[in-house]
mmCIF file of C-alpha atoms and ligand atoms in Angstrom:
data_model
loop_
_atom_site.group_PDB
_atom_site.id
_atom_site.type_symbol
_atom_site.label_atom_id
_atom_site.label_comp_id
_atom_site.label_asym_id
_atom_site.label_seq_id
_atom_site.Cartn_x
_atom_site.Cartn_y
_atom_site.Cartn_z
ATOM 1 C CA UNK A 1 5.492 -3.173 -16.050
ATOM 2 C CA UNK A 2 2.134 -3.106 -13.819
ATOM 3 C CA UNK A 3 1.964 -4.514 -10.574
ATOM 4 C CA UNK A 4 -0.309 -4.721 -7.643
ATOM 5 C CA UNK A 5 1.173 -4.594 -4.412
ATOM 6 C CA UNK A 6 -1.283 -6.826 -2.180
ATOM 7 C CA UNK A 7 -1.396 -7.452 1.744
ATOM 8 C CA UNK A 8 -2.723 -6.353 5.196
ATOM 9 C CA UNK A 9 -2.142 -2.989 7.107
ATOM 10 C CA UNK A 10 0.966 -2.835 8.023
ATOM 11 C CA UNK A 11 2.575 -5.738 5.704
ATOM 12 C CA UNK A 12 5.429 -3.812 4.050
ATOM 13 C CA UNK A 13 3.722 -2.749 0.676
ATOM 14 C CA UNK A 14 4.211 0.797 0.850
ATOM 15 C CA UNK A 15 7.895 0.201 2.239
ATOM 16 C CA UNK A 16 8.206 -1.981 -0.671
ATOM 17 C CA UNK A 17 6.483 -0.177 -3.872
ATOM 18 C CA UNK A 18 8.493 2.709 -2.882
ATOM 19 C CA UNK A 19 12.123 1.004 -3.672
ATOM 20 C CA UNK A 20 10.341 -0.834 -6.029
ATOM 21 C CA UNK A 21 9.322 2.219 -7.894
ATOM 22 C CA UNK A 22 12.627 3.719 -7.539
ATOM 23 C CA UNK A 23 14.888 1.169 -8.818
ATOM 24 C CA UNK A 24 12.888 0.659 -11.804
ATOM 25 C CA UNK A 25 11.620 3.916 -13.127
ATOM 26 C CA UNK A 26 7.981 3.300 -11.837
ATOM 27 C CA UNK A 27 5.154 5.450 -10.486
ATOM 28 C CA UNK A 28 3.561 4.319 -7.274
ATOM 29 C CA UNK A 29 0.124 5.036 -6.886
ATOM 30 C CA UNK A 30 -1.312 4.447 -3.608
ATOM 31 C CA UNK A 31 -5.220 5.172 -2.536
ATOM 32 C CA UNK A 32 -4.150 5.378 0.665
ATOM 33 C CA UNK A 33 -1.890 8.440 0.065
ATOM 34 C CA UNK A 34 -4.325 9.789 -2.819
ATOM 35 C CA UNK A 35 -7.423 9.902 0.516
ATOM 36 C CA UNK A 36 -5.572 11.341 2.978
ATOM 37 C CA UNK A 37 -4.403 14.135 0.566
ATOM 38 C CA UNK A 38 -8.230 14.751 -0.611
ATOM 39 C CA UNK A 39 -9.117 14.802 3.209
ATOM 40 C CA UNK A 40 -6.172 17.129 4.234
ATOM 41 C CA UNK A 41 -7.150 19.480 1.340
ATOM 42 C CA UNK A 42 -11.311 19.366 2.406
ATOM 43 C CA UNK A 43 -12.088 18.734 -1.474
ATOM 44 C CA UNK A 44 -15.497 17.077 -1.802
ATOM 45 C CA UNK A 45 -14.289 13.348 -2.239
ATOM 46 C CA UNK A 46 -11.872 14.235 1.125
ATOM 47 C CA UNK A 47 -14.974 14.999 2.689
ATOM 48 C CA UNK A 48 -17.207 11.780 2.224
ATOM 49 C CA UNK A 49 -14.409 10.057 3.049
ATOM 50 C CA UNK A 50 -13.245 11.009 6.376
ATOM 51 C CA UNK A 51 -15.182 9.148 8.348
ATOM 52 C CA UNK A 52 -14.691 5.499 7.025
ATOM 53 C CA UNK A 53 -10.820 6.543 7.146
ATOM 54 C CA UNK A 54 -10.816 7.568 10.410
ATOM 55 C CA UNK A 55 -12.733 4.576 11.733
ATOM 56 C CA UNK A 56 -10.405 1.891 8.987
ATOM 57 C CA UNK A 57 -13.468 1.184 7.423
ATOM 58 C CA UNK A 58 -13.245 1.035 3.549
ATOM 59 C CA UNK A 59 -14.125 3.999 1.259
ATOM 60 C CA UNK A 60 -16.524 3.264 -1.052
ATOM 61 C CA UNK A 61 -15.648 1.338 -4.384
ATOM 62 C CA UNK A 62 -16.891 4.050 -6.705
ATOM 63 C CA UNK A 63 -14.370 6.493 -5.115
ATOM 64 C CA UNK A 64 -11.301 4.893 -5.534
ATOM 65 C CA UNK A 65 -12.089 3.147 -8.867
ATOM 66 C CA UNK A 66 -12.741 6.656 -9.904
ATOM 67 C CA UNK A 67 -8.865 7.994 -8.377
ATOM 68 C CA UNK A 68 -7.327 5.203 -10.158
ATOM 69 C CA UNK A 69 -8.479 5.145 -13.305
ATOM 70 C CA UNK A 70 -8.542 9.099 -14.082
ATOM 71 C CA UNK A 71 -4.713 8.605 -12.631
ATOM 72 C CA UNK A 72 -3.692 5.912 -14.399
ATOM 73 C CA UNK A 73 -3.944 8.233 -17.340
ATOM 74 C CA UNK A 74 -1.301 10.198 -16.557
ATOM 75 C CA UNK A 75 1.678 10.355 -18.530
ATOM 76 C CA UNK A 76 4.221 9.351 -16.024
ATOM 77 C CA UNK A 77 2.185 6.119 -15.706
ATOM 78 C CA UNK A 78 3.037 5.021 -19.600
ATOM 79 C CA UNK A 79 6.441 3.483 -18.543
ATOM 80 C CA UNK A 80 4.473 1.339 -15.853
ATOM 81 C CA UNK A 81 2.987 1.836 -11.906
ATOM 82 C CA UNK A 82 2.353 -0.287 -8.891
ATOM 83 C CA UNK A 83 -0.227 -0.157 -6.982
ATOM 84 C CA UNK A 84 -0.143 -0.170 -3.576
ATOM 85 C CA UNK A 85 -3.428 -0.807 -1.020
ATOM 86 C CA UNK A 86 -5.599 -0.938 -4.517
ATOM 87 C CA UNK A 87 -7.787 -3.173 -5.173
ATOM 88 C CA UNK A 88 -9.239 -4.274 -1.643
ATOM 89 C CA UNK A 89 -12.411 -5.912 -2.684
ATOM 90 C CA UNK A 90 -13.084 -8.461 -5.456
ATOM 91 C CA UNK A 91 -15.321 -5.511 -7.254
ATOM 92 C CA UNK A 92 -12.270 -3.460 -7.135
ATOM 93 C CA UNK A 93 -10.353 -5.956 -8.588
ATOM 94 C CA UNK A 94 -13.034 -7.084 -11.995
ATOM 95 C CA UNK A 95 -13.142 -3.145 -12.169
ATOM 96 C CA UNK A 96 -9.316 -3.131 -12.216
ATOM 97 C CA UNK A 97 -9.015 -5.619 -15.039
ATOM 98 C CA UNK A 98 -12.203 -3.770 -17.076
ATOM 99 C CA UNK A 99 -10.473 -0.332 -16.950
ATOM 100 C CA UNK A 100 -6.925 -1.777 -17.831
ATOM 101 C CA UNK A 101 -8.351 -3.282 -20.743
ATOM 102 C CA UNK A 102 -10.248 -0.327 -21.935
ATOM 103 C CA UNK A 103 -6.966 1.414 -22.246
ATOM 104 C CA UNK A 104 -5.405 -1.580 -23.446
ATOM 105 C CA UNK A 105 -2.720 -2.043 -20.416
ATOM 106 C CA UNK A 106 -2.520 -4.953 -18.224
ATOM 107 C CA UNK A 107 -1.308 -6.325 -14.908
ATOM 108 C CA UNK A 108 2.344 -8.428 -15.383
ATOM 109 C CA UNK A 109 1.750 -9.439 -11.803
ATOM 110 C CA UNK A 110 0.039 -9.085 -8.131
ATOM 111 C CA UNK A 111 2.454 -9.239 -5.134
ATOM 112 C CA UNK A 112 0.941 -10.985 -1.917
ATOM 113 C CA UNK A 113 2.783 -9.940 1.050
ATOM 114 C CA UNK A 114 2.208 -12.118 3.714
ATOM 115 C CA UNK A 115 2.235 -11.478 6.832
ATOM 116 C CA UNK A 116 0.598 -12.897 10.126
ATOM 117 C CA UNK A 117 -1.718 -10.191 12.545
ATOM 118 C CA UNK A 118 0.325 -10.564 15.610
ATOM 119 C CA UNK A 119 2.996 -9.083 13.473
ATOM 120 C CA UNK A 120 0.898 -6.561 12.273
ATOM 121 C CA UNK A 121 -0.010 -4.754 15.075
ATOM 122 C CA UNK A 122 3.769 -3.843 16.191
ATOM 123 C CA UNK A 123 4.369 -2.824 12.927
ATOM 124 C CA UNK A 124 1.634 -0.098 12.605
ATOM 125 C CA UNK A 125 2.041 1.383 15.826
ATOM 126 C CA UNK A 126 5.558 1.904 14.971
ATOM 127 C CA UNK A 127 5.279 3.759 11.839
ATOM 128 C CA UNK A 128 6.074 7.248 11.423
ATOM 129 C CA UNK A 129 6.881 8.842 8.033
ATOM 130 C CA UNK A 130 9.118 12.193 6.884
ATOM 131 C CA UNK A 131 6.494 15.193 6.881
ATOM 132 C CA UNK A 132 8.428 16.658 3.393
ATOM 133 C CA UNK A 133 9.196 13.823 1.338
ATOM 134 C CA UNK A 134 6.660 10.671 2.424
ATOM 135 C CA UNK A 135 9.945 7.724 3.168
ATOM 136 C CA UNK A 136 8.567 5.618 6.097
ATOM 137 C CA UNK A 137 10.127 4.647 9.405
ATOM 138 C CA UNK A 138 9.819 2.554 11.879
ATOM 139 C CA UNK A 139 10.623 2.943 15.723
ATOM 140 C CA UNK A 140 12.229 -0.612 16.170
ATOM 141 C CA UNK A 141 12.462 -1.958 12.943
ATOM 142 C CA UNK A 142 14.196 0.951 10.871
ATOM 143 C CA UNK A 143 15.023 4.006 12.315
ATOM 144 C CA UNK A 144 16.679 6.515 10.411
ATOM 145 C CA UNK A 145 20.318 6.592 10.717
ATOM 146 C CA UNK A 146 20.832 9.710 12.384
ATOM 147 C CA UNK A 147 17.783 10.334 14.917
ATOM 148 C CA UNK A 148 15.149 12.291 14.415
ATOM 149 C CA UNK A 149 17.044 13.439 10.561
ATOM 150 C CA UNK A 150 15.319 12.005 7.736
ATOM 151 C CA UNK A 151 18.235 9.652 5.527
ATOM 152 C CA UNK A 152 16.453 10.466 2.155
ATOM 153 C CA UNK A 153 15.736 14.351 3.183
ATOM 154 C CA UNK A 154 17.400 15.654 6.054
ATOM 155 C CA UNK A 155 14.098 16.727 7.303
ATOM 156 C CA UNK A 156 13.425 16.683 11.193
ATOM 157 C CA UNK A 157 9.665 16.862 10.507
ATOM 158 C CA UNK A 158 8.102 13.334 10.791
ATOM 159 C CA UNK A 159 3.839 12.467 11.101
ATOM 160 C CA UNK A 160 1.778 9.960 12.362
ATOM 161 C CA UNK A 161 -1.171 8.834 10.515
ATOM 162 C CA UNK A 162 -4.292 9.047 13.068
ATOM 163 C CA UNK A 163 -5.527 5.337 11.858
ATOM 164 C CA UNK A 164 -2.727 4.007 12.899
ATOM 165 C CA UNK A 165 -3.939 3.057 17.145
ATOM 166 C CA UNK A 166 -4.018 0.137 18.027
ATOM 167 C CA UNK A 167 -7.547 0.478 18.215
ATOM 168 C CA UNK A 168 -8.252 1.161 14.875
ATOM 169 C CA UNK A 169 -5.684 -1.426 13.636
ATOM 170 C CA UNK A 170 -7.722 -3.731 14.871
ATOM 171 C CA UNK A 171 -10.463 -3.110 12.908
ATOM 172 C CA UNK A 172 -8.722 -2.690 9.570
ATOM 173 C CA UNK A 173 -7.132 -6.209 10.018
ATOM 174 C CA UNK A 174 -10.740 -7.133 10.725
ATOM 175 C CA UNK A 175 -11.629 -5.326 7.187
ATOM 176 C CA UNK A 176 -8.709 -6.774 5.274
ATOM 177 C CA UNK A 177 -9.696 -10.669 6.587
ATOM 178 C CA UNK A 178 -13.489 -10.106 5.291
ATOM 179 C CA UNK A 179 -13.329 -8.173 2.079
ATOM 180 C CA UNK A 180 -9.783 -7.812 1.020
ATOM 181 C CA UNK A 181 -8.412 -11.554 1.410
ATOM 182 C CA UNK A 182 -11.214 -12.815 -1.138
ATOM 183 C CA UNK A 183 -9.242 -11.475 -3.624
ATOM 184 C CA UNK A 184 -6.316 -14.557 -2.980
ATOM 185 C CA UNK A 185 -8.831 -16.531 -4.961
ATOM 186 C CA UNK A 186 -9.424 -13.775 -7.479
ATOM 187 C CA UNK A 187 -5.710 -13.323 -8.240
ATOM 188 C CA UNK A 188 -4.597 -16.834 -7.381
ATOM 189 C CA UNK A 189 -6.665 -18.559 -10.735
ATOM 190 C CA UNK A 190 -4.614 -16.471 -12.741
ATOM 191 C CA UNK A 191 -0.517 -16.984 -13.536
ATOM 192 C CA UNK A 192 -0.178 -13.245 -11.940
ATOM 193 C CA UNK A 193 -0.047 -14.336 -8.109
ATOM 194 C CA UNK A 194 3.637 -14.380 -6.502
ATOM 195 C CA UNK A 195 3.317 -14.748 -2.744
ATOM 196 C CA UNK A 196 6.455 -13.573 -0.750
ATOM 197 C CA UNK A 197 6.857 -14.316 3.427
ATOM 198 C CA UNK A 198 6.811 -10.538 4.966
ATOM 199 C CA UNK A 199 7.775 -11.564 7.887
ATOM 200 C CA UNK A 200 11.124 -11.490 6.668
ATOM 201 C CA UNK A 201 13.173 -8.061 7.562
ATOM 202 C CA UNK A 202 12.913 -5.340 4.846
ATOM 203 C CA UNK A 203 15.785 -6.337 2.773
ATOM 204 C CA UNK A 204 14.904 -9.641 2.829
ATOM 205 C CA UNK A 205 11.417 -9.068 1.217
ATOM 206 C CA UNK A 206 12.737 -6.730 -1.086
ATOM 207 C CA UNK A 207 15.328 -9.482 -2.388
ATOM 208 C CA UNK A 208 12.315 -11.974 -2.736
ATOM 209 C CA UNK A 209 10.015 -9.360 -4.711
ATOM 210 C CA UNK A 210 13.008 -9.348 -6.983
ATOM 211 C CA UNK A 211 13.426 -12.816 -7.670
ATOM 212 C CA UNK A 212 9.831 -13.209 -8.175
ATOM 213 C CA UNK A 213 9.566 -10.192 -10.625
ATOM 214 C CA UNK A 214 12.593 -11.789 -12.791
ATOM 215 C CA UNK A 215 11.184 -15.152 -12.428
ATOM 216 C CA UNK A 216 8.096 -14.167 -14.597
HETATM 217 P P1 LIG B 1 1.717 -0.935 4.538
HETATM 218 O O1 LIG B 1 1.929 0.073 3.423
HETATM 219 O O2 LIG B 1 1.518 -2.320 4.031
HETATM 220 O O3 LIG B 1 0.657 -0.521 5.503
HETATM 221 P P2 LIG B 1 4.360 -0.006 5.505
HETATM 222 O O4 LIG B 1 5.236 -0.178 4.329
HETATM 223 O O5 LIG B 1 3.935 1.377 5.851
HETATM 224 O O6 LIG B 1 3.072 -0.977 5.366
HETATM 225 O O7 LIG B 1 5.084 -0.678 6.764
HETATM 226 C C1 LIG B 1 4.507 -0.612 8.059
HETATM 227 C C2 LIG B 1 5.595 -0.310 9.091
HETATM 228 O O8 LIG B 1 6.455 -1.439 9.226
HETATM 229 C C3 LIG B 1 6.491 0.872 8.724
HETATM 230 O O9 LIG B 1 6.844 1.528 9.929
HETATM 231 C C4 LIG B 1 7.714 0.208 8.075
HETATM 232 O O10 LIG B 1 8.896 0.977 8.278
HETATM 233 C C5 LIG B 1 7.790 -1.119 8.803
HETATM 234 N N1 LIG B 1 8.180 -2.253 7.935
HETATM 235 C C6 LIG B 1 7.929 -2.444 6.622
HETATM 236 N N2 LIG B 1 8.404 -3.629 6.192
HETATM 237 C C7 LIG B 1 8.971 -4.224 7.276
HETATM 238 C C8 LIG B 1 9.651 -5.480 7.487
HETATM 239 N N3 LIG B 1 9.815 -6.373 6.494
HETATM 240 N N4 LIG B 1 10.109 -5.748 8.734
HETATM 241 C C9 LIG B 1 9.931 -4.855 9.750
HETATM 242 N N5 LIG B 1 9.298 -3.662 9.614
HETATM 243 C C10 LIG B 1 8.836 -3.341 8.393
HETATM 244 P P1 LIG B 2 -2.672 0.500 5.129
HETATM 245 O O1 LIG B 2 -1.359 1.071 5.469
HETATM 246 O O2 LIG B 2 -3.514 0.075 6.278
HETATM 247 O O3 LIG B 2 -2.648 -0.574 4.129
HETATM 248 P P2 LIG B 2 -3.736 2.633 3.395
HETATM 249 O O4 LIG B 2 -2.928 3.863 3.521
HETATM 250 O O5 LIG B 2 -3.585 1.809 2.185
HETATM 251 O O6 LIG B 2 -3.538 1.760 4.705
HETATM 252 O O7 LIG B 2 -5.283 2.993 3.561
HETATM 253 C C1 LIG B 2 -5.749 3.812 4.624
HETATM 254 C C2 LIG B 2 -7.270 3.884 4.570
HETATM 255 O O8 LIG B 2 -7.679 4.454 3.323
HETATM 256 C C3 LIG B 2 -7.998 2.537 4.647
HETATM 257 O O9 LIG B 2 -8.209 2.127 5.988
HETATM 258 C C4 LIG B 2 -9.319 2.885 3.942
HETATM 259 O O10 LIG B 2 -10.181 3.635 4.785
HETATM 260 C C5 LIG B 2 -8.857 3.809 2.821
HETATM 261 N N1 LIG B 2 -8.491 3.090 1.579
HETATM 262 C C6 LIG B 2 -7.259 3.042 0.989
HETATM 263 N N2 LIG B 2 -7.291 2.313 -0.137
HETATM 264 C C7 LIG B 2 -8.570 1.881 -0.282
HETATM 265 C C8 LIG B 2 -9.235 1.065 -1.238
HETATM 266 N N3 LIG B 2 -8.586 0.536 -2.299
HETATM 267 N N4 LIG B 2 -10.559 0.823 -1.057
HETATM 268 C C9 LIG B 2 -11.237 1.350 -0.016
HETATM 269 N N5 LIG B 2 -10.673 2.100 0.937
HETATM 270 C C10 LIG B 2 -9.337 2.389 0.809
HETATM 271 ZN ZN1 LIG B 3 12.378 12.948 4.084
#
């Protein structure tokens, strides 16, 4: 099975492609992740995109396009992979489709979470993640049972990503409402579109991804 997981910064879709991914033997690929690794490590793609990351611009098209599609060749991505934060633009997306078919795979279904801004904001400013093995937190909204210990890991190590002031927020949701939401109407004329509330505490989304997966 290949999904996309769809939504604004801070909506839930990494929280949510990770269990995904977990309970059901998939690989989740997010460009997200994929950037800040080429930045961390200075290669040349980490390089032209610093800048747009650090400001929540988008990179460019070309760029990720090019990550996904030499990933998506992969071996662990035969049994099926999510994506998560890919596409953002409507040229993403018709590139998406091209590529899939040129290795004759295809999308079983695009995940909207929904969430409103006001939301959005709390929710990114919160976020911290385990330094060794990548589960995300939350101060408020999930905190990891023992403080300070990561539940998957036992780490003590957490980050915080630098995008993630409010500041900056504010322009990413800014970025997501011009080019990213014209994709509703990309994905919505197809029978691929399932639109779950995010709003809704992490279980609770979680339980409606479900439904909607065995529903198709
Ligand atoms: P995205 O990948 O869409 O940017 P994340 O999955 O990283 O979003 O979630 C953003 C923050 O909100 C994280 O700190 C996460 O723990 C928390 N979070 C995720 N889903 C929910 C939810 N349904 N309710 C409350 N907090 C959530
Ligand atoms: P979020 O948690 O806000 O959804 P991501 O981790 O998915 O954030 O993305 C962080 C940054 O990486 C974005 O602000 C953007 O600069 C860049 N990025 C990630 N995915 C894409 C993409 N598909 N197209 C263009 N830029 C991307
Ligand atoms: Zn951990």
């Amino acid at each position: 099975m290949n999904l996309v997981v769809f939504g604004p910064p801070g909506a839930g879709k990494g929280t949510q492609a990770r269990m995904l991914a977990e309970a059901r033997g998939l690989v989740q690929l997010s460009t997200g992740d994929m950037l800040r690794a080429a930045v961390a490590a200075e290669t040349e793609i980490g390089k032209q995109v610093k800048e747009a990351m650090e400001t929540g611009q988008l990179v460019s098209d070309d760029i990720v396009i090019g990550l996904i599609s030499d990933r998506v060749d992969e071996p662990d991505c035969a049994n099926g992979f999510i994506l998560d934060g890919f596409p953002r633009t409507v040229a993403q997306a018709e590139a998406l489709d091209a590529l899939l078919k040129g290795k004759d795979k295809a999308l079983d279904a695009v995940i909207e979470i929904k969430v409103d801004d006001e939301l959005l904001v709390g929710r990114i400013t919160g976020r911290f993640t385990c330094a060794k093995c990548g589960e995300g937190y939350h101060e408020i909204f999930r905190r990891p049972e023992q403080d300070g210990v990561c539940d998957k890991c036992g780490s003590t190590e957490f980050t915080r990503r630098e995008d993630d002031s409010e500041e900056t927020v504010r322009s990413r949701l800014k970025v997501y409402h011009s080019q990213t939401v014209p994709l509703i109407d990309y994905y919505s004329g197809t029978s691929r579109m399932r639109t779950v509330d995010g709003s809704q505490d992490i279980a609770d989304v979680r339980r409606q991804i479900e439904e909607a997966l065995n529903g198709l």
